[in-house]
Short mmCIF file of C-alpha atoms and ligand atoms in Angstrom, two decimals:
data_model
loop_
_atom_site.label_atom_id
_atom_site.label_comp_id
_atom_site.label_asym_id
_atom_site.label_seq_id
_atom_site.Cartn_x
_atom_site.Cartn_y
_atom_site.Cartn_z
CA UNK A 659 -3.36 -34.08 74.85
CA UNK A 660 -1.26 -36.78 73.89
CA UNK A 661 -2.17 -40.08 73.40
CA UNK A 662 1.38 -41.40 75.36
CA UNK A 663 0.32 -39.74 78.36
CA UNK A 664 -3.15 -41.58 77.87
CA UNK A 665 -1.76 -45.24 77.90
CA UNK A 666 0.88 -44.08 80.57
CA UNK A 667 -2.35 -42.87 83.00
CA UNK A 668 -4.82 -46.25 82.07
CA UNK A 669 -1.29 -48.04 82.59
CA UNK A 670 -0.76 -46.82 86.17
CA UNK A 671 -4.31 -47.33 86.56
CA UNK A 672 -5.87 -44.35 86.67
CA UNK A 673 -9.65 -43.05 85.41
CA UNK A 674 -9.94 -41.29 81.97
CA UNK A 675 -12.07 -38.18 81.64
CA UNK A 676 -14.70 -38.07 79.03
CA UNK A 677 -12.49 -35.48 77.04
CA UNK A 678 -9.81 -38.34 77.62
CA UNK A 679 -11.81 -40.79 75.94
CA UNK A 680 -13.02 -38.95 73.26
CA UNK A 681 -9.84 -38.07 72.27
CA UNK A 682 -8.46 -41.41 72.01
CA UNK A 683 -11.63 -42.86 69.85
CA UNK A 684 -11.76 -39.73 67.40
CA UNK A 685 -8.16 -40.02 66.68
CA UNK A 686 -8.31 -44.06 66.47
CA UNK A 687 -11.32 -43.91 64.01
CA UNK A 688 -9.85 -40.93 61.36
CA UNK A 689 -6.52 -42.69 61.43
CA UNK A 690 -4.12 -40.21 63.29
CA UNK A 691 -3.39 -42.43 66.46
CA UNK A 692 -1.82 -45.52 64.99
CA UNK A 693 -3.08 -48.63 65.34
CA UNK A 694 0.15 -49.67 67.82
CA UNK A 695 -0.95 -47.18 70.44
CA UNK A 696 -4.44 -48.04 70.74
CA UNK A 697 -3.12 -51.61 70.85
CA UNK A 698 -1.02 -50.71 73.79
CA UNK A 699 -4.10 -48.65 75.68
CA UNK A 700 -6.30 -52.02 75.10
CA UNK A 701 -3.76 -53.55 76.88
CA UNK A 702 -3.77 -51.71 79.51
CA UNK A 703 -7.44 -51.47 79.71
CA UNK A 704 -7.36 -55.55 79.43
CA UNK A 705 -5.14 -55.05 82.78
CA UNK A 706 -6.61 -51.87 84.59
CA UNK A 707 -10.49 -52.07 83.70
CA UNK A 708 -12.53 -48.86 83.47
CA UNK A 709 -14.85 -47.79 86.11
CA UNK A 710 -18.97 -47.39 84.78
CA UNK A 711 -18.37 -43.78 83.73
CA UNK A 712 -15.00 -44.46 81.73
CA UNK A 713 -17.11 -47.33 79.74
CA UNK A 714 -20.46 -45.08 79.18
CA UNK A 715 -17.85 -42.66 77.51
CA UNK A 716 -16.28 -45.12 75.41
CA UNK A 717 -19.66 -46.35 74.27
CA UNK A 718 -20.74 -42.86 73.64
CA UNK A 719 -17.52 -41.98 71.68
CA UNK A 720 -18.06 -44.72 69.07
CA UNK A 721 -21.72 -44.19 68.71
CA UNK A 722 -20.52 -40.98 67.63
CA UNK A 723 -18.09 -42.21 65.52
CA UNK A 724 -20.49 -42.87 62.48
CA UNK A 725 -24.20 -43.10 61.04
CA UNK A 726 -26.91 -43.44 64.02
CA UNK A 727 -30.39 -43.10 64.44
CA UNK A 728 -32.70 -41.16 66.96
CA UNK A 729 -34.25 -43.19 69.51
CA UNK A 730 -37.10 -40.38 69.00
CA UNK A 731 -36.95 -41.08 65.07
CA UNK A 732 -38.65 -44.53 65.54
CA UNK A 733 -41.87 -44.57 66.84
CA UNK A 734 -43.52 -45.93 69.86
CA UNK A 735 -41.23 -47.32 72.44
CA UNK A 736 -38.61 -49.39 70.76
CA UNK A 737 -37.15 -52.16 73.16
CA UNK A 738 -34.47 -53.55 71.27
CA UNK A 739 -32.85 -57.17 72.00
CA UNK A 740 -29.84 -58.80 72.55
CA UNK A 741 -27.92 -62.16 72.69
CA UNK A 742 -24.27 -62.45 73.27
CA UNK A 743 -24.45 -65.41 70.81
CA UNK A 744 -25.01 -68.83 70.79
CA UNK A 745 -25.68 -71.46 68.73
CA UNK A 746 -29.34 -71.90 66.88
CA UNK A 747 -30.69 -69.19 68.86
CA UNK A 748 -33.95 -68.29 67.44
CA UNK A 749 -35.30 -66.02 69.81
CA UNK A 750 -35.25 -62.82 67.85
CA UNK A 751 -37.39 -64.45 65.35
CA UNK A 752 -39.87 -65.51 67.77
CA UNK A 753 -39.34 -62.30 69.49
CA UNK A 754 -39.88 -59.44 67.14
CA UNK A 755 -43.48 -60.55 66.47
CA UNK A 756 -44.42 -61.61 69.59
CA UNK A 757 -43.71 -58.44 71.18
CA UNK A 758 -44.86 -56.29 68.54
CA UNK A 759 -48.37 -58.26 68.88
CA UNK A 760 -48.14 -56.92 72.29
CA UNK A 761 -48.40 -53.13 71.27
CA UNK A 762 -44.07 -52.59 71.71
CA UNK A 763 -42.73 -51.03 68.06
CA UNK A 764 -39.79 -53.66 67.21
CA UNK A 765 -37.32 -52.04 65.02
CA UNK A 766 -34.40 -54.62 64.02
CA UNK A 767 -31.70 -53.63 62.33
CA UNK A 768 -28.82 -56.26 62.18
CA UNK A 769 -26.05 -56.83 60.04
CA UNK A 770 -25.22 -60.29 58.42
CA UNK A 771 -21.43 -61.11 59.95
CA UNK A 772 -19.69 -64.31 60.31
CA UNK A 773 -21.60 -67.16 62.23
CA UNK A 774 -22.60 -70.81 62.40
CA UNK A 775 -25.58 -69.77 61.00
CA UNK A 776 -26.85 -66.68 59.67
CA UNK A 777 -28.20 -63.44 61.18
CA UNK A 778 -31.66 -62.94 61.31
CA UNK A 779 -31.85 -61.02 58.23
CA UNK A 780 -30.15 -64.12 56.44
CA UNK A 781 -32.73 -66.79 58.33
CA UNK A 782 -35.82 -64.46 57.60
CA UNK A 783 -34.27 -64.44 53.83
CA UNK A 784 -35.04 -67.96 53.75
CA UNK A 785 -38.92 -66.78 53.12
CA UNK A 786 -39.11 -66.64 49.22
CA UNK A 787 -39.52 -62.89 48.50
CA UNK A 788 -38.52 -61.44 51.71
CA UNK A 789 -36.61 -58.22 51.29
CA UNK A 790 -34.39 -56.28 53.80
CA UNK A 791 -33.49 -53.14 51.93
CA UNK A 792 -35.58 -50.27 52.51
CA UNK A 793 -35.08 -46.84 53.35
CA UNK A 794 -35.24 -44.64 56.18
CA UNK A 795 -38.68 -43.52 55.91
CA UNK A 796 -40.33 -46.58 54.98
CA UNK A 797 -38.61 -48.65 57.67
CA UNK A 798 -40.30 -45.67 60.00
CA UNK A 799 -43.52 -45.52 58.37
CA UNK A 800 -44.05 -49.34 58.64
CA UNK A 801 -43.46 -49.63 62.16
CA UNK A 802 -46.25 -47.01 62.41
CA UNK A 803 -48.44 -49.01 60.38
CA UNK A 804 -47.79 -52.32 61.94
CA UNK A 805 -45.25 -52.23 64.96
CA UNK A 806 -42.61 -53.93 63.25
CA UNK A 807 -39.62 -54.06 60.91
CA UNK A 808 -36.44 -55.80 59.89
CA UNK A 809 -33.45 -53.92 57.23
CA UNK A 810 -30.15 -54.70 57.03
CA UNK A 811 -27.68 -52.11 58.48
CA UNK A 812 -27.51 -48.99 56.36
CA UNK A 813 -24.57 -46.36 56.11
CA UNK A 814 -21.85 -46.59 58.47
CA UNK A 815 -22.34 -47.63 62.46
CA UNK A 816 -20.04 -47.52 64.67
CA UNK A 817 -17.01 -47.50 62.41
CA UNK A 818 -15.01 -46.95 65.47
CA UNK A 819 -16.01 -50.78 67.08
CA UNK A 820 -15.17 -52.31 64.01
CA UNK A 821 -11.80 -50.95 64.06
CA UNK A 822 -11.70 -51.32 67.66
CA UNK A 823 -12.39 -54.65 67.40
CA UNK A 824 -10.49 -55.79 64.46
CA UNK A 825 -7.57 -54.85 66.29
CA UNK A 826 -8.49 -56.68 69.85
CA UNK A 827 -8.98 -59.66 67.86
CA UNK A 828 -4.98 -59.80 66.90
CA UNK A 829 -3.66 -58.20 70.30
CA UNK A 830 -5.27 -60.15 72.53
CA UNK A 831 -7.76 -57.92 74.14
CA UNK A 832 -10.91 -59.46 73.19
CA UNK A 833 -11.60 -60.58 76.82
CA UNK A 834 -11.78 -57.70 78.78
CA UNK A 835 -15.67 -57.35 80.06
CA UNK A 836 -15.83 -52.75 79.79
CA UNK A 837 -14.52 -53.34 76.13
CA UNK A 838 -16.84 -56.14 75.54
CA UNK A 839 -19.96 -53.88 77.31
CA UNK A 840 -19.18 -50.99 75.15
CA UNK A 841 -18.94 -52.58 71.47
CA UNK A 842 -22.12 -54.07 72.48
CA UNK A 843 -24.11 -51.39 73.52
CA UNK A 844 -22.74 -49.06 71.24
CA UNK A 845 -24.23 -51.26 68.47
CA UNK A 846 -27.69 -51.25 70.30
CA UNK A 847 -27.66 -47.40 71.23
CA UNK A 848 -26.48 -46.42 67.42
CA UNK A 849 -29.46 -48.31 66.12
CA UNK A 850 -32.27 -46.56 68.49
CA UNK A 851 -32.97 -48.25 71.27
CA UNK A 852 -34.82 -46.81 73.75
CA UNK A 853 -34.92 -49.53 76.10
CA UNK A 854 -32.92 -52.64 75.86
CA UNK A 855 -33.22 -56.66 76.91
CA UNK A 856 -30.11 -58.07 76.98
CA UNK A 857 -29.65 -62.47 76.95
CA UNK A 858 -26.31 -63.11 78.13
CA UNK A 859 -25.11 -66.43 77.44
CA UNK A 860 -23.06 -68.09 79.63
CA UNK A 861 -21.38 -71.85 79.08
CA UNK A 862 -19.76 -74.05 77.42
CA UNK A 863 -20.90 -72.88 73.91
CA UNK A 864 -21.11 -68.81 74.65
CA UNK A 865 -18.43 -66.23 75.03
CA UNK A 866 -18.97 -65.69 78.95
CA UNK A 867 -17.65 -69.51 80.05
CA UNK A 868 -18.33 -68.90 83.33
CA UNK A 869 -21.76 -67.60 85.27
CA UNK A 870 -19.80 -65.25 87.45
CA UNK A 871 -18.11 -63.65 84.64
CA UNK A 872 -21.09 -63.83 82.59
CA UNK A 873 -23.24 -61.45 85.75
CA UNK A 874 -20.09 -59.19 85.66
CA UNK A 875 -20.64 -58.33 82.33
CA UNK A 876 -24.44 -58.36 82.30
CA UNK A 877 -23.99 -55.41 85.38
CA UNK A 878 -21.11 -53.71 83.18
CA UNK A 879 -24.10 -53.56 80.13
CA UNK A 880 -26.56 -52.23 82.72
CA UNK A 881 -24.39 -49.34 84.06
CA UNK A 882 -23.90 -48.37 80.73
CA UNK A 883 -27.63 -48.40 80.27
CA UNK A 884 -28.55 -46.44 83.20
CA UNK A 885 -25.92 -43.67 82.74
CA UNK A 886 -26.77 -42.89 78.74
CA UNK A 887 -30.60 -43.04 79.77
CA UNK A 888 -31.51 -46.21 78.24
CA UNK A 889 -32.93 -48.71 80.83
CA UNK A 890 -31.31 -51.71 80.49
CA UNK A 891 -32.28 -55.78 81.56
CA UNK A 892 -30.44 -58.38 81.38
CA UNK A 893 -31.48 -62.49 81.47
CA UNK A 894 -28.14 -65.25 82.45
CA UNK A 895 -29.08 -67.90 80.69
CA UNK A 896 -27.76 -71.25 79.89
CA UNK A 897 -25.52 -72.44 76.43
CA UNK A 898 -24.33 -75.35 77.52
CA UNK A 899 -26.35 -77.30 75.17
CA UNK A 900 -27.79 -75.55 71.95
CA UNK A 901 -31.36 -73.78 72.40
CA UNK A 902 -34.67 -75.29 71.00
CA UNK A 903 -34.32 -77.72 68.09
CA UNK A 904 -33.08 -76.10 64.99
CA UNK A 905 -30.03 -74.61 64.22
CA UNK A 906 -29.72 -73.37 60.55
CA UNK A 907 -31.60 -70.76 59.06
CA UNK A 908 -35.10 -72.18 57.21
CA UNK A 909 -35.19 -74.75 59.82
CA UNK A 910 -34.80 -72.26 62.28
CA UNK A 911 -38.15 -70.33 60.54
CA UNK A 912 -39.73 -73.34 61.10
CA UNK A 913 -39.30 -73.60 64.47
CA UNK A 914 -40.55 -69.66 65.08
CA UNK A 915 -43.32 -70.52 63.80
CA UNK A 916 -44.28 -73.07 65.55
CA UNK A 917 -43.56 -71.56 68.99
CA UNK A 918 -45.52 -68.67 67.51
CA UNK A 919 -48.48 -71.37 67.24
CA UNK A 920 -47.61 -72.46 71.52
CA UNK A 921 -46.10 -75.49 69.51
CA UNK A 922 -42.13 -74.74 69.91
CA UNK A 923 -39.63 -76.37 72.73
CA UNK A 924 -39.99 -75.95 75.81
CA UNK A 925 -36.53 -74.47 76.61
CA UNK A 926 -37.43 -71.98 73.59
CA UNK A 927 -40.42 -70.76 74.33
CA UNK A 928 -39.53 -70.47 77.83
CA UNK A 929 -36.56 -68.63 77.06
CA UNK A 930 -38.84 -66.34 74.91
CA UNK A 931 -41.50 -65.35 77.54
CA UNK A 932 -38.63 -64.42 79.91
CA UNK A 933 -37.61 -61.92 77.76
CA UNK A 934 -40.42 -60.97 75.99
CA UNK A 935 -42.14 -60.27 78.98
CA UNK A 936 -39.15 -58.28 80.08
CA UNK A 937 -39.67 -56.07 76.59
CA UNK A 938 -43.20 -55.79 77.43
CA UNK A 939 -42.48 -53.93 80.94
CA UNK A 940 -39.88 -52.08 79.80
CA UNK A 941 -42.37 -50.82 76.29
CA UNK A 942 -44.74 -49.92 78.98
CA UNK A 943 -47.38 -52.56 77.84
CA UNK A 944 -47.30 -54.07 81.74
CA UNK A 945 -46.66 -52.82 85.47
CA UNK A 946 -45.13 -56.42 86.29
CA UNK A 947 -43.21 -59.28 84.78
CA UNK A 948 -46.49 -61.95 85.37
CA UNK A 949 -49.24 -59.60 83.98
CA UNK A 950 -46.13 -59.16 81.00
CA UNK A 951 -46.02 -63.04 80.34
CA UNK A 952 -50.04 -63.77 80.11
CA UNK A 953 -50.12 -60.97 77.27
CA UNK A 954 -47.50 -62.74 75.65
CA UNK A 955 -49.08 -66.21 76.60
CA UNK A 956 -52.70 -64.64 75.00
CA UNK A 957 -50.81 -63.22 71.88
CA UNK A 958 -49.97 -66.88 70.90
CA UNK A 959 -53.08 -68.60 72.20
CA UNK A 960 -55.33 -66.09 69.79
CA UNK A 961 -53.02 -66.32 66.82
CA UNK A 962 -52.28 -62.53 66.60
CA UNK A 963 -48.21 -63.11 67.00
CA UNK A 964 -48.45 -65.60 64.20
CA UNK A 965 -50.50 -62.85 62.22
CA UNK A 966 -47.87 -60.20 63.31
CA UNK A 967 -45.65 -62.44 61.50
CA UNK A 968 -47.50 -62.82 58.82
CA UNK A 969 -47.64 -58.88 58.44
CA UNK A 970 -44.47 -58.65 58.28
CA UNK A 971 -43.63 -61.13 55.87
CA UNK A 972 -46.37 -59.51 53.91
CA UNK A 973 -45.23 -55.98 54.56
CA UNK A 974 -41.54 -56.83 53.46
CA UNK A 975 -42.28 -58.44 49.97
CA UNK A 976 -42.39 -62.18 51.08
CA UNK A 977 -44.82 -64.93 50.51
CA UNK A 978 -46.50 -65.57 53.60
CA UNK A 979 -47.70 -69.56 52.62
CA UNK A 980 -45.31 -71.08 54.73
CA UNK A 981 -46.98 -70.03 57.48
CA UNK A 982 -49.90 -72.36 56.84
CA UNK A 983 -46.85 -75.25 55.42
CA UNK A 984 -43.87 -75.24 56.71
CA UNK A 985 -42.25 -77.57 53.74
CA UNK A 986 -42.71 -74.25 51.64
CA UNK A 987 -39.49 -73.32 53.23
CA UNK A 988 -36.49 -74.64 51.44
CA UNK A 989 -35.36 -77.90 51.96
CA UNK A 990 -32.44 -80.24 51.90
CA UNK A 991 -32.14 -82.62 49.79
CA UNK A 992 -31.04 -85.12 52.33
CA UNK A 993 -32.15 -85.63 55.55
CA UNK A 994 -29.05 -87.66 57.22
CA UNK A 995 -30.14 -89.45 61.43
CA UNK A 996 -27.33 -89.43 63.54
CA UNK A 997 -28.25 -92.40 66.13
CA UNK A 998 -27.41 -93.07 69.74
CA UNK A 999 -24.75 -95.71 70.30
CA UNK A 1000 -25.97 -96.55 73.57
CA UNK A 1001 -28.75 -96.81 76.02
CA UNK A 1002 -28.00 -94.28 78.96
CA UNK A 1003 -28.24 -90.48 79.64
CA UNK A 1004 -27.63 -87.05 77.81
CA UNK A 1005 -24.35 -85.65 80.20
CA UNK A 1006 -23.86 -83.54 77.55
CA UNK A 1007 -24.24 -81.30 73.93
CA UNK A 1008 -21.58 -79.66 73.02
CA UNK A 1009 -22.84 -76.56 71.11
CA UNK A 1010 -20.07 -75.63 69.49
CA UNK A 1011 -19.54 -78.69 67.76
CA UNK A 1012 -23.21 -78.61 66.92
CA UNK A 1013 -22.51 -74.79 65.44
CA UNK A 1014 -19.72 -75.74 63.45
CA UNK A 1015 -21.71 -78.70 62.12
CA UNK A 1016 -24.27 -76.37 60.64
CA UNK A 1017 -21.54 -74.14 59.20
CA UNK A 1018 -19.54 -76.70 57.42
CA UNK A 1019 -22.71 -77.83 56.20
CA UNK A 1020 -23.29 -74.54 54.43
CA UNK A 1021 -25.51 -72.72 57.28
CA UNK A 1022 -23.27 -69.78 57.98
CA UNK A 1023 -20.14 -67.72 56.47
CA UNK A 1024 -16.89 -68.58 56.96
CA UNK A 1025 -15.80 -65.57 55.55
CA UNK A 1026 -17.71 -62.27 54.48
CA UNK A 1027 -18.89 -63.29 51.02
CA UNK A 1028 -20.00 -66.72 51.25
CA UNK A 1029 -22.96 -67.30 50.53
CA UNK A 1030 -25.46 -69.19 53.07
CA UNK A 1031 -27.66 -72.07 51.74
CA UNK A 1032 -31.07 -71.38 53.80
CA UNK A 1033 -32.25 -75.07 53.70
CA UNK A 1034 -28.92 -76.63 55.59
CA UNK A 1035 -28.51 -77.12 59.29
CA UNK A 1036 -28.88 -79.64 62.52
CA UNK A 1037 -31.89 -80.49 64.35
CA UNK A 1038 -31.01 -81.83 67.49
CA UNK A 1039 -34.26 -83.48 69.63
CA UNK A 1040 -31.96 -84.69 72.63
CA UNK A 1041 -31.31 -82.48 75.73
CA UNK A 1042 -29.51 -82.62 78.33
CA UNK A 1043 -30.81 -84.80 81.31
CA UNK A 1044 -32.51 -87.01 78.62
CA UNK A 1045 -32.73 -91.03 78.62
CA UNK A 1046 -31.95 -92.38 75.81
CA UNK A 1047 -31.60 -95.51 73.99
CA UNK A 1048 -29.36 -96.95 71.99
CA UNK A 1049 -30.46 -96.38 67.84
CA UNK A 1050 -32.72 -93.58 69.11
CA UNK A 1051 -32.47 -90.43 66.71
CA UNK A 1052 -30.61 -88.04 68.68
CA UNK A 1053 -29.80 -85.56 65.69
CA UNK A 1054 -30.58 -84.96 61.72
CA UNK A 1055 -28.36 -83.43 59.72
CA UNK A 1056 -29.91 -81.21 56.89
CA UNK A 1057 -27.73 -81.81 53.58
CA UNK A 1058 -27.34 -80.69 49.86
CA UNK A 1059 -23.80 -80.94 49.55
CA UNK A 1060 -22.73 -84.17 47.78
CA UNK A 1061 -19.45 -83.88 49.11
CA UNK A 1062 -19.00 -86.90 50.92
CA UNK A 1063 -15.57 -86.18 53.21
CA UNK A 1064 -17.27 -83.14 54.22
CA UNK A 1065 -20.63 -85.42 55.32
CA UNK A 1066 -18.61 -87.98 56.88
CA UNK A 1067 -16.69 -84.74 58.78
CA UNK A 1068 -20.43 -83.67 59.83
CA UNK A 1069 -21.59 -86.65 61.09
CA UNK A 1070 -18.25 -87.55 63.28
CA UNK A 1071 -18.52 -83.77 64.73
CA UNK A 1072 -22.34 -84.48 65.55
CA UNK A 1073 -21.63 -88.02 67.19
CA UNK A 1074 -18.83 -86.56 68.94
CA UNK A 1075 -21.22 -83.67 70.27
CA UNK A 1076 -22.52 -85.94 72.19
CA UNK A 1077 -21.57 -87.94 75.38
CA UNK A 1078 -23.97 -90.15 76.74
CA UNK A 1079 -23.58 -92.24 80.56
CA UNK A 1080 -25.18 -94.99 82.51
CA UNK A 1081 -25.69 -92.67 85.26
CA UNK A 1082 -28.44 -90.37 85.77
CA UNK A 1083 -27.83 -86.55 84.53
CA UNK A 1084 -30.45 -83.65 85.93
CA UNK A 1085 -31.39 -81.28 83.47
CA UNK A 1086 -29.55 -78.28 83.18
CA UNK A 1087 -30.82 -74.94 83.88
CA UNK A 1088 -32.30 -72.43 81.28
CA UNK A 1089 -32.48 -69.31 83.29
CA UNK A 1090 -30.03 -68.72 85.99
CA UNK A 1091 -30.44 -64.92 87.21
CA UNK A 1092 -31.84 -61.51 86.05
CA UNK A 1093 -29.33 -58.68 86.67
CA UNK A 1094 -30.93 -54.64 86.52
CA UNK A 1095 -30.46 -51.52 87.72
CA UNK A 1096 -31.29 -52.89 91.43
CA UNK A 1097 -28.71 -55.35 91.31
CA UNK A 1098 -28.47 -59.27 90.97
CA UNK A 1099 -31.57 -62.07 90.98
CA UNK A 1100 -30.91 -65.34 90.99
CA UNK A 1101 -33.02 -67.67 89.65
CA UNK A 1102 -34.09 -71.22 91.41
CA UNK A 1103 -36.25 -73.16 89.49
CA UNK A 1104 -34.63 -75.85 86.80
N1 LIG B 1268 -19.39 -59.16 70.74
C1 LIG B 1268 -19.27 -57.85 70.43
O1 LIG B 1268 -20.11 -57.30 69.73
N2 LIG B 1268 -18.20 -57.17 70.87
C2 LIG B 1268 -17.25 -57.73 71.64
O2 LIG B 1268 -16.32 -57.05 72.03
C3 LIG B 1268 -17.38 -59.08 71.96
C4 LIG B 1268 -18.47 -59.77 71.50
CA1 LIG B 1269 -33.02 -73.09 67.77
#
């Protein structure tokens, strides 16, 4: 085989075999097809597509390209769980322990990356004592014991994606929905899933801008599911506007807990039931998605997904007290109001700006070493749709930094975040469609 034929054939816009592809990623990942020639065959995947089979082999060929685990290593049913990103997420961390409190094994392992904020591991990190190193067997044998854990990423995944994507980052390919599908379920399959919920984003402040090419993806993630055996939901839901309250990382905590307690935002916690109860079904804890929410709706009323939390704080070396008090989280030392400058009506929240807020306010990396300061972040309390008035806190800035150009930065990008009108807005939409192995749902209430 040679790899100029390969471009040639994806060129003309033909289908690879799964020898095809293999070929291709082997060679890519040890080095022997330069990185020019896989540039050109991104290209031409960027312009030709691949058909469902083309991208379950590509997924499959970087899973093998490094370290991954069983799914039948981990036990119980592991439903794993994904967002495409967004800014101040925090459903993972409401997530893991509310689904584990409903009898589905949650094992998380993430890696720390580049971000607004941090990854989970670096939010749950903000809990003195917490620890994310363990091995193998103990990350196995606690899920036994309690249904739950959290490392960082061990060994080598997926070497293959990271190389991959490195190089679609600088050619230009990053926007082409089978490459996107595959990185992303190669991640999930190389880390044991046996079942997985996917939350695409779609918006201004998420990768998929648009809702149709937000579905096309969603279905591209599904086929790959179904034809490697691992069933595969996914939720459309909305980042126009930044999700819940908090976006940071101890703030963030915060606000798990409390929609642990049935005390967290609406959007949140609806956001959260959705696809918990869409973990539950597919963990085999329910036979449908409404008998799937009121377990989920009992585990918080009874406080057993707050103690499944507090488990696994427990279990992973951390002090569990700020359960009970939340200000035993670290804190800023500066809690800055950003104010509406008018009476009127949310239009809109620009997330992005929001994100990049909490980043230059030392929330997230910029680059791979930085360190994150856990107490640091944005709260914003105004949504979309909202009436507001003019002097009304719209936003708080979290702060250490003394730096004042940088505050005065933060506070413009904040204010600007925001555009407020006379007229009257509707709320936006949180959910917008459900896409599985039977096709598309659309969603129609706000
Ligand atoms: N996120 C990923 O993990 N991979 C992509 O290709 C794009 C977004
Ligand atoms: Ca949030």
């Amino acid at each position: 085989m040679r790899t100029v034929d390969l471009i040639a054939k994806k060129r003309n816009g033909h289908e690879h075999t799964k020898e095809e592809i293999d070929f291709l990623i082997a060679g890519f990942t040890k080095g022997i097809i330069p990185d020019y020639q896989l540039s050109a065959w991104a290209m031409a995947v960027y312009f030709q597509g691949m058909n469902a089979e083309e991208t379950a082999y590509l997924t499959m060929a970087m899973v093998h390209s490094g370290d991954s685990i069983q799914p039948d290593a981990i036990p119980g049913m592991n439903v794993d769980k994904h967002s495409t990103g967004g800014v101040g997420d925090t459903t993972t961390l409401v997530l893991g322990p509310l689904v584990a409190a409903a009898g589905v094994s949650v094992a998380k392992m993430s890696g720390r990356g580049l971000g607004h904020t941090g990854g989970t591991i670096d939010k749950l990190e903000a809990i003195s004592g917490f620890q994310v190193e363990m091995s193998q067997a103990q990350f196995y044998q606690q899920i036994k014991e309690i249904g739950i854990a959290v490392i960082g990423q061990s060994g080598e995944m997926t070497p293959a994606d990271k190389k991959l994507y490195a190089l679609r980052d600088v050619t230009a390919t990053v926007e082409s929905i089978p490459l996107i599908a595959a990185s992303i379920m190669s991640k999930k399959i190389a880390s044991g899933a046996k079942a997985i919920v996917l939350d695409v984003k779609t918006g201004k402040g998420a990768f998929m801008k648009t809702l149709a090419d937000a579905i096309e993806l969603a279905r591209a993630m599904v086929e790959i599911g179904t034809l490697t055996g691992r069933h595969t939901v996914a939720i459309i839901s909305d980042m126009d506007q930044p999700l819940g309250e908090a976006v940071g990382n101890a703030n963030e905590v915060a606000e798990a807990v409390r929609t642990l307690k049935g005390q967290g935002p609406a959007d949140l916690t609806q956001l959260c039931l959705e696809l918990g109860a869409n973990m539950v079904l597919l963990g085999g804890q329910a036979t449908d998605i409404q008998t799937a929410k009121e377990i989920l709706r009992t585990c918080i009323a009874d406080g057993s997904a707050l103690a499944k939390l507090q488990q696994l704080v427990e279990a992973q070396g951390g002090d569990p007290a700020f359960i009970q008090d939340l200000e035993k989280l670290p804190q800023p030392k500066q809690i800055i109001p950003i104010h509406s400058h008018a009476d009127g009506y949310i239009a809109e929240i620009q997330a992005e700006e929001i994100g990049l807020t909490a980043m230059l306010l030392g929330a997230g990396r910029e680059t791979k070493d930085a360190k994150i300061d856990h107490s640091v972040g944005v709260n914003v309390y105004a949504k979309v749709g909202n009436r507001v008035k003019q002097g009304e806190i719209l936003a708080e800035l979290l702060v250490n930094a003394s730096d004042t150009e940088r505050l005065d930065e933060a506070k413009n990008r904040v204010n600007r975040a925001f555009r407020i009108q006379s007229e009257h807005v509707p709320q936006s939409k949180l959910i917008y469609a459900i896409v599985d192995a039977n096709g598309v749902r659309y969603f129609n209430e706000a």
